[in-house]
Amino acid sequence: MHGHVRVDDYFWMNDRENPDVIAWLEHENAHTRDVMAPLKGLEQSLYTEMRGRIPEEERSAPYRDGDYWYYHRYEAGHEYPIYCRRYLEPDAAEEILLDVNRLAQDEDYFSLQNFAVSPDHRKVAYGVDTQGRRIYTLFFRDLDCGDLLPDRIDNATPNFEWANDSQTILYTTQDPETLRWNRIFRHTLGGSDDSLVYEESDDTSWLWLEKSLSSQFLFLVSAATVATEVRYLPASSPGQKPLLFLPREGEHEYFVTDGGDRFFILTNYNATNFRIMEAPLDDTSRERWRELVPHRDDVLIEGFDVFRDYVAVATLEQGVVGIEVLIRNTGETRRMEFDEEVFTAYSVDNYRYDSEWFRYTYESMTTPESTYDFNFKTRERRLVREDTVLGGFDRHNYESKRLWVRARDGARIPVSMVYRRGIQQDGGNPLLQYGYGAYGITIEPDFDPDLLSLLDRGFIYAVAHVRGGSMLGRDWYYDGRQLRKMNTFNDFIDVSRFLIAAGYTSPEHLYAQGGSAGGLLMGVIANIAPELYNGIVTKVPFVDIVTTMLDSSIPLTTGEWDEWGDPHQRTFYDYMLSYSPYDNVRRQDYPNMLVTTGLHDSQVQYWEPAKWVARLRDYKTDNNLLLLHTDMQAGHSGKTGRFRSIEDTTIDYTFLLHLEGIHE
């Protein structure tokens, strides 16, 4: 490519049907099992400890939709939820809608997504994936009698929406080779011939469906990394041809919903951090847009929920989450108040357009996930439910805080940190530093009950909010993508050096973790700063970036060019090659490393971490551990089930504790 030759001794691993590939993966799994075998007692103790924090019987916060309270619950010993509802009357009997445990009982892998009740509350649709490839089958169930309807849609995505007639759904399908979501079809229950509603021909864009809270419109969103185009049609007339809201333009991202008598638009047109506009229903041209919430240089608008009388606006200001309430008839804006310095909050389970109550979830690194109702009018806040954490958890034993670290180019990097009270900054603390830094995704400082198993053994946990995410606004994202991607890696390394210099830890006790695009981050720091880390845990790592981005037949590739750059262009090729973890493995010492993947991963193909580990074995000059664990039944997200999913975490934590010499 571009006159440059790369030799890939392990390209043959790109064939999951090849018996030699399966044998090689099984051989690596056997090696990992052999190394970890003496640690089986610790691994089992961790599993028992983590599972012991989860109540055997749990119930979600019920939410109101129509004349019902909907919720899901877990029964003792069961992995999967049971979906239920009750009439609004206080003494109404529970109605079981679906027991997922029965569906999953014979499956090694089971994912149920988008459990969606029809508008008339008499049917439900849901998607099932039993391989981990994120290819779903849609099923329909009659809630009056409990029977499965004969309608079945194969090779779909879990993205679908009911039309208002409760007989029609619109659903999304993907390209069978690249898995790009590219078509939306219309299905009528009892019908046999589904009709194509819209096909997205641009191979850099993905297509999905949304329904407004008012239930007035269905929106068809075509989205590339930094550009969108929206179409819409009435949810009461799903047979109509979708109308184009605004033609796509390079670097213009906009998202639309309606508020009954008008459209609301979140747009970055002349607004790097986005602003909110409104437009009449009969004319969506930009000339008719009117500004409601202006752009602010220091505040990123991340999204909104439009109710009949209010708009709840989600913001990020200097790394701090906010929710602002816009009163529609006056234009007045009020800001909701929160209690902690480091936390996250987000909208959840809002289904009533005319409600004065707003449902949101709140959590921090020391506060378990909590569901609140907030009254727009009176500003009353009610705690509906807080996750129960068993095992003697006391939030007052832990402390979280925000640090600011100066990067080598002067940028200030926010770091969210949590630890058990009483630690000393003497360099002796084990510290796990996490990073992601891609797609503008902000890693929120949330609560992880499994993490207590490290904190209670003396670990500090720190999230480096490096460039490539949006923690400090949209410019923070642009400053860590494409030809500025090195900022992501340098930020993470600069945070590590600060944590060492400040006495929080030392190279003998510092560990790094990242997955997927964060696995790319792990691969780069392992090559350019291996001396800083005693160990690295990387999950489903994206480490062969040049080869993958040159192959448009691989899932995700074409849509990723806006994120990483297109290496068919020489400038991007050279830049990506300069940091690609697989291409830059060299003869040097590497930290202890645990690498995990899934055979059926549709996001990062298993052969990337497999090839990377093989090349590391060829080149590394140390005797440190290098372990590859491939889940032969799972995909990108690992195991399913509330208890089985813990098994993935126990492997990671056992590895880290072993390196620290902690075996109890």
XYZ file of C-alpha atoms in Angstrom:
664
model
C 0.000 0.000 0.000
C 1.402 3.406 -1.076
C 4.621 1.595 -2.069
C 5.093 0.310 1.480
C 5.228 -3.422 2.258
C 4.025 -4.945 5.534
C 4.597 -8.608 6.342
C 1.913 -10.278 8.474
C 3.019 -13.729 9.595
C -0.327 -14.372 11.276
C -2.838 -13.217 8.681
C -3.947 -16.869 8.380
C -5.759 -16.491 11.712
C -8.439 -14.485 9.892
C -10.657 -17.564 9.418
C -12.828 -18.747 12.284
C -13.798 -21.847 10.249
C -10.184 -23.038 9.988
C -9.529 -25.963 12.397
C -5.928 -24.774 12.819
C -7.172 -21.406 14.077
C -9.519 -23.027 16.583
C -6.741 -25.346 17.709
C -4.397 -22.391 18.235
C -6.982 -20.510 20.290
C -7.683 -23.611 22.370
C -3.931 -24.059 22.887
C -3.657 -20.497 24.204
C -6.688 -21.072 26.433
C -5.038 -24.211 27.830
C -1.861 -22.230 28.560
C -3.892 -19.562 30.372
C -5.702 -22.214 32.404
C -2.390 -23.831 33.359
C -0.914 -20.519 34.531
C -4.072 -19.561 36.431
C -4.679 -23.024 37.923
C -2.773 -22.347 41.179
C -4.934 -19.225 41.587
C -8.235 -21.076 41.317
C -8.937 -20.628 45.014
C -8.519 -16.858 44.766
C -10.653 -16.741 41.642
C -13.427 -18.694 43.338
C -13.221 -16.502 46.432
C -13.571 -13.402 44.292
C -16.561 -14.879 42.485
C -18.241 -15.799 45.770
C -17.498 -12.340 47.153
C -18.854 -10.493 44.105
C -21.923 -12.687 43.813
C -22.517 -12.226 47.524
C -23.045 -8.501 46.957
C -25.986 -9.193 44.625
C -29.347 -9.871 46.271
C -30.705 -13.228 45.150
C -34.103 -11.617 44.648
C -34.229 -8.161 43.082
C -36.864 -5.903 41.586
C -36.309 -2.910 39.322
C -37.913 0.474 39.901
C -41.408 0.258 38.387
C -42.234 2.807 35.725
C -45.654 3.887 34.531
C -46.724 3.370 30.939
C -50.434 3.724 30.179
C -52.524 2.042 32.869
C -49.715 -0.223 34.099
C -46.639 -0.262 36.268
C -43.914 -2.170 34.402
C -40.828 -3.701 36.012
C -38.566 -6.717 35.922
C -37.398 -8.883 38.759
C -34.962 -11.701 39.497
C -35.613 -14.887 41.420
C -33.055 -16.667 43.597
C -30.430 -18.539 41.608
C -31.643 -17.251 38.247
C -29.435 -15.427 35.767
C -32.018 -13.537 33.725
C -34.925 -11.180 34.414
C -38.634 -11.903 34.547
C -40.625 -9.087 32.919
C -43.823 -8.179 34.776
C -46.536 -5.558 35.138
C -49.427 -4.597 37.389
C -52.494 -2.411 36.909
C -52.274 0.958 38.626
C -54.633 -0.132 41.402
C -52.674 -0.733 44.653
C -53.828 -4.330 45.122
C -53.583 -5.406 41.482
C -52.106 -8.845 40.862
C -48.767 -9.295 39.150
C -48.840 -10.374 35.517
C -45.748 -12.184 34.241
C -45.071 -11.129 30.665
C -41.889 -13.075 29.912
C -39.536 -15.291 31.911
C -36.191 -14.953 30.137
C -34.712 -17.812 32.184
C -36.954 -20.295 30.387
C -35.857 -18.997 26.998
C -32.173 -19.121 27.919
C -32.037 -22.413 29.797
C -30.441 -24.429 26.964
C -28.159 -21.687 25.623
C -24.487 -21.057 26.386
C -24.968 -17.447 25.328
C -28.256 -15.538 25.482
C -28.943 -11.864 24.925
C -32.472 -10.412 24.936
C -32.719 -6.780 23.827
C -35.477 -4.184 23.434
C -38.386 -5.707 25.333
C -41.042 -3.422 23.836
C -44.746 -3.528 24.708
C -47.153 -2.392 21.981
C -49.049 0.909 22.392
C -52.283 -0.982 23.185
C -50.402 -3.028 25.828
C -51.648 -6.321 24.353
C -48.480 -7.541 22.625
C -44.736 -7.463 23.149
C -41.797 -7.705 20.756
C -38.185 -8.520 21.636
C -34.910 -9.500 19.988
C -32.811 -12.583 20.813
C -29.162 -13.339 20.004
C -27.805 -16.777 20.999
C -24.332 -16.479 19.467
C -22.893 -13.122 20.482
C -22.598 -11.884 16.915
C -25.281 -9.235 17.532
C -27.534 -10.712 14.853
C -31.008 -10.940 16.352
C -34.260 -12.777 15.751
C -37.386 -10.782 16.573
C -40.247 -12.549 18.351
C -43.783 -11.422 19.176
C -45.965 -12.535 22.058
C -49.683 -12.084 22.721
C -50.014 -10.748 26.266
C -53.707 -11.616 26.524
C -53.050 -15.360 26.317
C -49.260 -15.542 26.694
C -48.749 -17.379 23.402
C -45.921 -16.753 20.966
C -47.267 -15.321 17.706
C -46.272 -17.033 14.440
C -44.529 -13.863 13.240
C -40.752 -14.164 13.372
C -38.090 -11.953 11.800
C -34.601 -13.397 11.340
C -31.277 -11.629 10.770
C -32.446 -8.351 12.264
C -31.004 -5.898 14.765
C -32.607 -5.213 18.169
C -33.564 -1.754 16.890
C -37.291 -1.607 16.119
C -40.326 0.526 16.987
C -44.055 -0.087 17.193
C -46.384 2.037 15.084
C -49.403 3.434 16.906
C -51.780 0.813 15.474
C -50.038 -1.911 17.554
C -50.078 -4.113 14.440
C -47.096 -2.686 12.593
C -43.453 -2.457 13.490
C -40.560 -0.881 11.661
C -37.284 -2.710 12.156
C -33.652 -2.423 11.107
C -31.525 -5.069 9.379
C -27.801 -5.230 8.738
C -25.591 -6.092 5.819
C -24.822 -9.833 6.211
C -21.077 -9.336 5.667
C -20.177 -5.981 7.190
C -23.019 -6.022 9.771
C -23.671 -2.356 9.026
C -27.251 -1.395 9.910
C -28.462 -0.286 6.492
C -32.158 -1.062 5.890
C -35.480 -0.396 7.587
C -38.457 -2.630 6.813
C -42.139 -2.522 7.686
C -43.825 -5.640 9.112
C -47.539 -6.098 9.791
C -48.462 -8.839 12.235
C -49.934 -11.768 10.364
C -48.464 -10.573 7.077
C -45.821 -12.406 5.073
C -44.238 -9.789 2.811
C -42.302 -7.069 4.608
C -41.769 -3.881 2.628
C -38.605 -1.817 2.455
C -39.082 1.621 4.012
C -35.601 3.041 3.456
C -32.103 1.839 2.556
C -28.942 3.725 3.495
C -26.539 3.388 0.549
C -23.652 5.381 2.040
C -21.353 2.686 3.429
C -19.915 5.080 6.020
C -23.336 5.609 7.641
C -25.419 3.470 9.982
C -29.189 3.554 10.106
C -31.515 3.293 13.094
C -35.036 4.092 14.297
C -36.383 6.253 17.112
C -39.903 7.094 18.242
C -40.699 10.404 19.906
C -41.980 10.548 23.475
C -45.175 12.114 22.131
C -45.642 8.999 19.925
C -46.394 11.348 17.030
C -43.423 10.523 14.782
C -40.956 7.801 13.876
C -37.478 9.081 13.018
C -35.039 7.293 10.703
C -31.492 8.394 11.536
C -28.578 7.905 9.128
C -25.379 8.601 11.035
C -21.720 8.628 10.176
C -19.202 9.461 12.899
C -19.570 13.237 12.531
C -22.557 13.686 10.201
C -26.249 12.752 10.356
C -29.357 12.869 8.200
C -32.880 12.381 9.548
C -36.131 11.253 7.910
C -39.502 11.054 9.602
C -43.019 9.711 9.162
C -46.195 9.763 11.262
C -46.338 6.899 13.757
C -50.090 6.646 13.069
C -49.492 6.242 9.311
C -46.473 3.912 9.101
C -47.172 3.146 5.435
C -46.261 6.663 4.368
C -42.983 7.422 2.640
C -40.465 9.004 5.037
C -39.843 12.711 4.562
C -36.329 14.165 4.611
C -35.839 16.585 7.499
C -32.592 18.198 6.294
C -30.034 16.887 3.753
C -26.758 15.653 5.188
C -23.725 17.902 5.221
C -20.142 17.144 6.166
C -19.443 17.673 9.878
C -23.104 18.492 10.623
C -24.647 16.361 13.351
C -28.287 16.888 14.190
C -30.945 14.879 16.008
C -34.686 15.477 15.944
C -37.760 14.795 18.026
C -41.121 16.505 18.225
C -42.982 18.349 20.925
C -46.516 17.937 19.682
C -46.855 21.177 17.730
C -43.258 21.573 16.576
C -39.951 19.820 16.034
C -36.978 20.141 18.387
C -33.469 19.843 16.939
C -30.152 19.225 18.686
C -27.551 20.532 16.235
C -23.878 21.452 16.022
C -24.462 23.833 13.107
C -22.356 26.874 14.034
C -22.240 25.338 17.522
C -19.342 23.031 18.357
C -20.918 21.955 21.670
C -24.437 21.852 20.174
C -27.501 24.013 20.695
C -31.246 23.308 20.648
C -33.515 24.728 17.946
C -37.207 24.413 17.099
C -38.942 24.260 13.729
C -42.575 24.157 12.540
C -44.015 20.792 11.568
C -44.743 21.943 8.015
C -41.345 23.427 7.157
C -38.081 21.902 8.390
C -35.742 24.021 6.265
C -32.957 25.576 8.295
C -34.264 29.058 7.540
C -37.262 28.296 9.764
C -35.223 27.056 12.734
C -35.399 29.196 15.868
C -32.912 28.939 18.724
C -34.161 27.783 22.152
C -30.975 26.865 24.011
C -27.888 28.689 22.742
C -24.418 27.300 22.236
C -21.953 27.677 25.105
C -18.206 27.316 24.762
C -17.865 25.575 28.130
C -21.026 23.420 28.138
C -21.656 20.364 25.955
C -25.321 19.547 25.306
C -25.458 15.760 25.163
C -29.170 15.161 24.627
C -32.713 16.074 25.607
C -36.148 14.696 26.494
C -39.112 16.693 25.219
C -42.320 16.578 27.285
C -45.583 18.431 26.662
C -44.658 21.332 28.942
C -40.955 20.843 29.650
C -37.636 19.901 28.073
C -34.981 18.098 30.127
C -31.529 18.918 28.743
C -28.478 16.772 29.562
C -25.217 18.724 29.775
C -21.527 18.373 30.586
C -19.716 21.391 32.029
C -16.013 21.023 32.787
C -16.543 17.305 33.225
C -19.551 17.693 35.548
C -22.914 16.242 34.513
C -25.942 18.513 34.628
C -29.656 18.384 33.831
C -31.351 21.643 32.922
C -35.146 22.025 32.734
C -36.586 24.312 30.064
C -40.171 25.455 30.720
C -41.730 25.503 27.267
C -44.348 28.220 27.661
C -41.987 30.747 29.280
C -38.545 29.787 27.988
C -37.233 29.859 31.567
C -34.418 27.427 32.361
C -33.748 25.874 35.766
C -30.854 23.664 36.761
C -31.318 20.516 38.833
C -29.076 20.272 41.904
C -26.891 17.285 42.804
C -24.946 16.489 45.946
C -21.511 15.138 44.995
C -18.480 16.419 43.120
C -17.923 13.298 41.013
C -21.116 11.596 39.788
C -23.271 10.820 36.768
C -27.004 11.242 36.110
C -29.114 10.425 33.074
C -32.696 10.096 31.884
C -34.320 6.664 32.145
C -37.792 5.121 31.669
C -39.705 8.246 30.697
C -42.774 7.090 28.753
C -45.464 9.692 29.570
C -45.370 12.755 27.358
C -47.815 14.779 29.479
C -46.144 13.981 32.810
C -44.816 16.564 35.264
C -42.439 13.934 36.643
C -39.009 13.221 35.171
C -37.345 9.873 35.902
C -33.547 9.777 36.093
C -30.757 7.597 37.431
C -28.026 8.933 39.703
C -24.817 7.226 40.807
C -21.252 8.019 41.734
C -18.103 6.027 42.402
C -19.302 5.625 46.010
C -23.111 5.751 45.569
C -24.925 2.741 44.061
C -27.244 3.292 41.119
C -30.300 5.166 42.366
C -33.564 5.934 40.552
C -35.218 9.276 41.239
C -38.394 11.052 40.187
C -38.125 14.832 39.847
C -41.186 17.073 39.630
C -40.726 19.731 36.968
C -43.246 22.061 38.607
C -42.548 21.784 42.338
C -38.885 20.657 42.065
C -39.620 17.833 44.522
C -37.158 14.942 44.273
C -38.171 11.422 45.323
C -35.880 8.417 45.658
C -37.699 5.506 44.031
C -35.066 2.828 44.442
C -31.381 2.412 45.243
C -29.476 -0.704 44.260
C -28.838 -2.925 47.263
C -25.200 -3.914 47.771
C -24.790 -6.755 50.253
C -21.608 -7.997 51.890
C -21.237 -5.229 54.440
C -20.885 -2.348 51.983
C -20.711 1.070 53.638
C -20.231 4.007 51.252
C -18.607 6.057 54.016
C -15.590 3.715 53.881
C -14.712 5.055 50.428
C -13.757 8.394 48.985
C -13.865 9.712 45.426
C -12.435 12.883 43.963
C -11.507 14.659 40.755
C -7.883 15.400 39.901
C -6.576 17.605 37.102
C -3.351 16.542 35.415
C -1.290 18.788 33.162
C -0.446 17.042 29.868
C 2.819 17.570 28.036
C 1.184 20.112 25.693
C -0.481 22.021 28.528
C -3.960 20.501 28.339
C -5.637 19.763 31.696
C -6.810 16.146 31.880
C -9.609 15.289 34.330
C -9.134 12.098 36.366
C -11.885 10.483 38.458
C -10.544 8.503 41.396
C -11.963 6.265 44.134
C -10.246 4.425 46.982
C -10.794 3.206 50.503
C -10.351 5.959 53.077
C -7.018 6.112 54.813
C -4.624 5.461 51.931
C -1.168 7.028 52.105
C 0.572 8.703 49.182
C 3.788 6.779 49.750
C 4.064 5.141 46.339
C 3.090 1.731 47.671
C -0.561 1.587 46.613
C -1.609 -0.704 43.788
C -3.521 1.437 41.302
C -5.669 0.416 38.347
C -5.893 3.148 35.712
C -8.672 2.863 33.139
C -8.968 4.646 29.805
C -10.994 4.650 26.587
C -10.812 7.891 24.590
C -12.694 7.374 21.315
C -15.895 8.261 19.426
C -16.546 11.173 21.761
C -17.793 8.706 24.375
C -17.500 9.991 27.923
C -16.621 7.375 30.535
C -18.797 8.416 33.429
C -17.675 8.048 37.071
C -20.286 5.464 38.007
C -20.624 2.784 40.667
C -19.206 -0.703 40.155
C -19.877 -3.139 43.036
C -17.317 -5.609 41.668
C -14.613 -2.962 42.045
C -14.993 -3.142 45.829
C -13.000 -6.378 45.708
C -9.977 -4.375 44.581
C -10.605 -1.309 46.740
C -10.937 -3.433 49.880
C -7.532 -4.966 49.093
C -5.822 -1.591 48.912
C -6.239 -0.669 45.250
C -6.899 2.838 43.982
C -9.057 3.046 40.851
C -8.600 5.982 38.488
C -10.360 6.823 35.223
C -8.273 9.034 32.926
C -10.711 11.079 30.824
C -8.298 11.419 27.926
C -8.848 13.289 24.695
C -10.948 11.383 22.192
C -13.845 11.375 24.654
C -16.114 14.378 25.293
C -15.512 14.983 28.989
C -14.538 18.610 28.348
C -16.748 19.229 25.330
C -16.714 18.422 21.663
C -13.271 19.960 21.079
C -11.927 17.397 23.581
C -13.141 14.736 21.163
C -11.799 16.379 18.000
C -8.432 16.808 19.700
C -8.122 13.009 20.057
C -9.230 11.612 16.702
C -7.775 11.032 13.250
C -4.490 12.958 12.848
C -4.543 14.023 16.530
C -5.010 10.528 17.917
C -1.617 10.530 19.636
C -3.080 12.937 22.198
C -5.204 10.060 23.536
C -2.159 7.916 24.204
C 0.048 10.721 25.502
C -2.684 11.885 27.890
C -2.974 8.428 29.436
C 0.803 8.142 29.855
C 1.043 11.655 31.324
C -1.647 10.763 33.878
C 0.324 7.633 34.797
C 3.486 9.648 35.329
C 1.594 12.159 37.475
C 0.089 9.411 39.654
C 3.565 7.997 40.200
C 5.161 11.390 40.892
C 2.378 12.337 43.329
C 2.947 9.171 45.355
C -0.357 7.504 44.609
C 1.511 4.494 43.223
C 4.762 3.391 41.542
C 5.710 1.477 38.375
C 5.888 -1.695 40.472
C 2.231 -1.252 41.466
C 0.617 0.550 38.520
C -1.790 -1.335 36.242
C -3.703 -0.245 33.147
C -6.973 -1.464 31.689
C -8.980 -0.730 28.558
C -11.209 -2.543 26.116
C -12.177 -2.334 22.443
C -11.002 1.141 21.339
C -9.544 1.374 24.848
C -7.635 -1.794 23.940
C -5.969 0.192 21.168
C -4.886 2.599 23.901
C -3.479 -0.307 25.919
C -1.570 -1.629 22.907
C 0.055 1.722 22.245
C 1.147 2.382 25.837
C 2.573 -1.151 26.026
C 4.797 -0.324 23.062
C 5.912 3.191 23.989
C 5.877 3.283 27.805
C 6.110 -0.317 29.078
C 8.324 0.695 31.988
C 5.435 2.511 33.709
C 3.227 -0.537 34.273
C 3.534 -3.783 36.155
C 0.537 -5.197 34.318
C -2.012 -4.468 31.607
C -5.479 -5.992 31.217
C -6.958 -5.437 27.783
C -10.341 -6.742 26.698
C -11.368 -7.291 23.059
C -8.556 -4.920 21.977
C -8.579 -3.148 18.610
C -4.869 -3.502 17.870
C -4.458 -4.183 14.126
C -5.889 -0.867 13.017
C -4.172 -0.491 9.630
C -5.091 -3.944 8.312
C -8.673 -3.631 9.543
C -9.234 -0.130 8.198
C -7.973 -1.261 4.767
C -10.522 -4.101 4.617
C -14.021 -2.787 3.924
C -15.489 -6.309 4.124
C -14.866 -6.441 7.876
C -17.712 -5.286 10.141
C -17.505 -1.625 11.169
C -14.644 -0.639 8.851
C -16.268 1.843 6.467
C -18.105 3.651 9.225
C -14.867 3.993 11.173
C -12.937 6.040 8.616
C -14.344 9.259 10.097
C -12.983 8.218 13.486
C -9.510 6.953 12.641
C -8.977 8.121 9.063
C -8.967 6.177 5.805
C -5.566 4.505 5.287
C -6.208 4.340 1.538
C -5.026 7.944 1.814
C -1.268 8.138 2.377
C -1.422 10.741 5.145
C -3.708 8.608 7.272
C -1.854 5.419 6.398
C 1.465 6.789 7.635
C -0.049 8.293 10.785
C -1.988 5.164 11.761
C 1.033 3.002 11.030
C 3.093 5.135 13.419
C 1.029 3.988 16.424
C -0.676 0.732 15.362
C 0.003 -1.687 18.267
C 0.386 -4.761 16.048
C 2.738 -3.055 13.596
C 4.895 -1.519 16.332
C 5.617 -4.553 18.493
C 9.372 -4.417 19.077
C 12.175 -6.254 20.817
C 11.862 -4.955 24.371
C 10.502 -5.896 27.756
C 6.713 -5.706 28.088
C 4.552 -5.598 31.225
C 2.631 -8.631 32.402
C -0.413 -8.798 30.143
C -3.836 -10.463 30.117
C -5.671 -10.246 26.786
C -9.283 -11.387 26.394
C -11.511 -11.787 23.343
C -14.596 -13.625 22.065
C -14.675 -15.933 19.057
C -17.928 -14.398 17.805
C -17.024 -10.766 18.429
C -18.661 -8.612 15.752
C -17.024 -5.346 16.835
C -13.351 -6.308 17.133
C -12.678 -9.582 15.363
C -11.007 -12.214 17.551
C -8.004 -12.471 15.234
C -6.737 -8.997 16.172
C -5.855 -9.856 19.798
C -4.864 -13.386 18.725
C -2.353 -12.110 16.156
C -1.092 -9.459 18.550
C -0.349 -11.993 21.266
C 1.430 -14.234 18.755
C 3.641 -11.363 17.613
C 4.324 -10.283 21.183
C 5.549 -13.806 21.919
C 7.926 -13.521 18.975
C 9.403 -10.197 20.040
C 9.224 -9.598 23.775
C 12.482 -9.995 25.669
C 11.132 -10.552 29.204
C 9.728 -13.462 31.185
C 6.587 -11.615 32.247
C 3.176 -13.240 31.892
C 1.407 -12.993 28.546
C -2.007 -14.664 28.630
C -4.724 -14.869 25.975
C -8.216 -15.979 26.967
C -10.753 -16.501 24.163
C -14.370 -17.126 25.115
C -15.422 -19.630 22.468
C -19.148 -18.934 22.988
C -19.283 -15.149 23.472
C -18.915 -11.956 21.487
C -17.843 -8.399 22.187
C -19.628 -8.026 25.517
C -18.516 -11.313 27.082
C -20.730 -13.639 29.065
C -24.402 -12.941 29.696
C -26.407 -13.405 32.885
C -26.119 -11.434 36.121
C -23.930 -14.108 37.785
C -22.104 -15.620 34.804
C -20.904 -12.204 33.689
C -18.965 -11.952 36.953
C -16.697 -14.760 35.766
C -15.017 -12.445 33.250
C -14.252 -9.905 35.965
C -12.866 -12.506 38.373
C -10.285 -13.554 35.778
C -9.123 -9.944 35.405
C -8.973 -9.305 39.141
C -7.260 -12.608 39.912
C -4.552 -11.666 37.431
C -4.043 -8.238 39.027
C -4.043 -9.513 42.608
C -1.591 -12.267 41.712
C 0.822 -9.664 40.337
C 0.482 -7.780 43.633
C 1.186 -10.945 45.622
C -2.300 -10.868 47.158
C -3.665 -14.400 47.236
C -6.332 -14.231 49.940
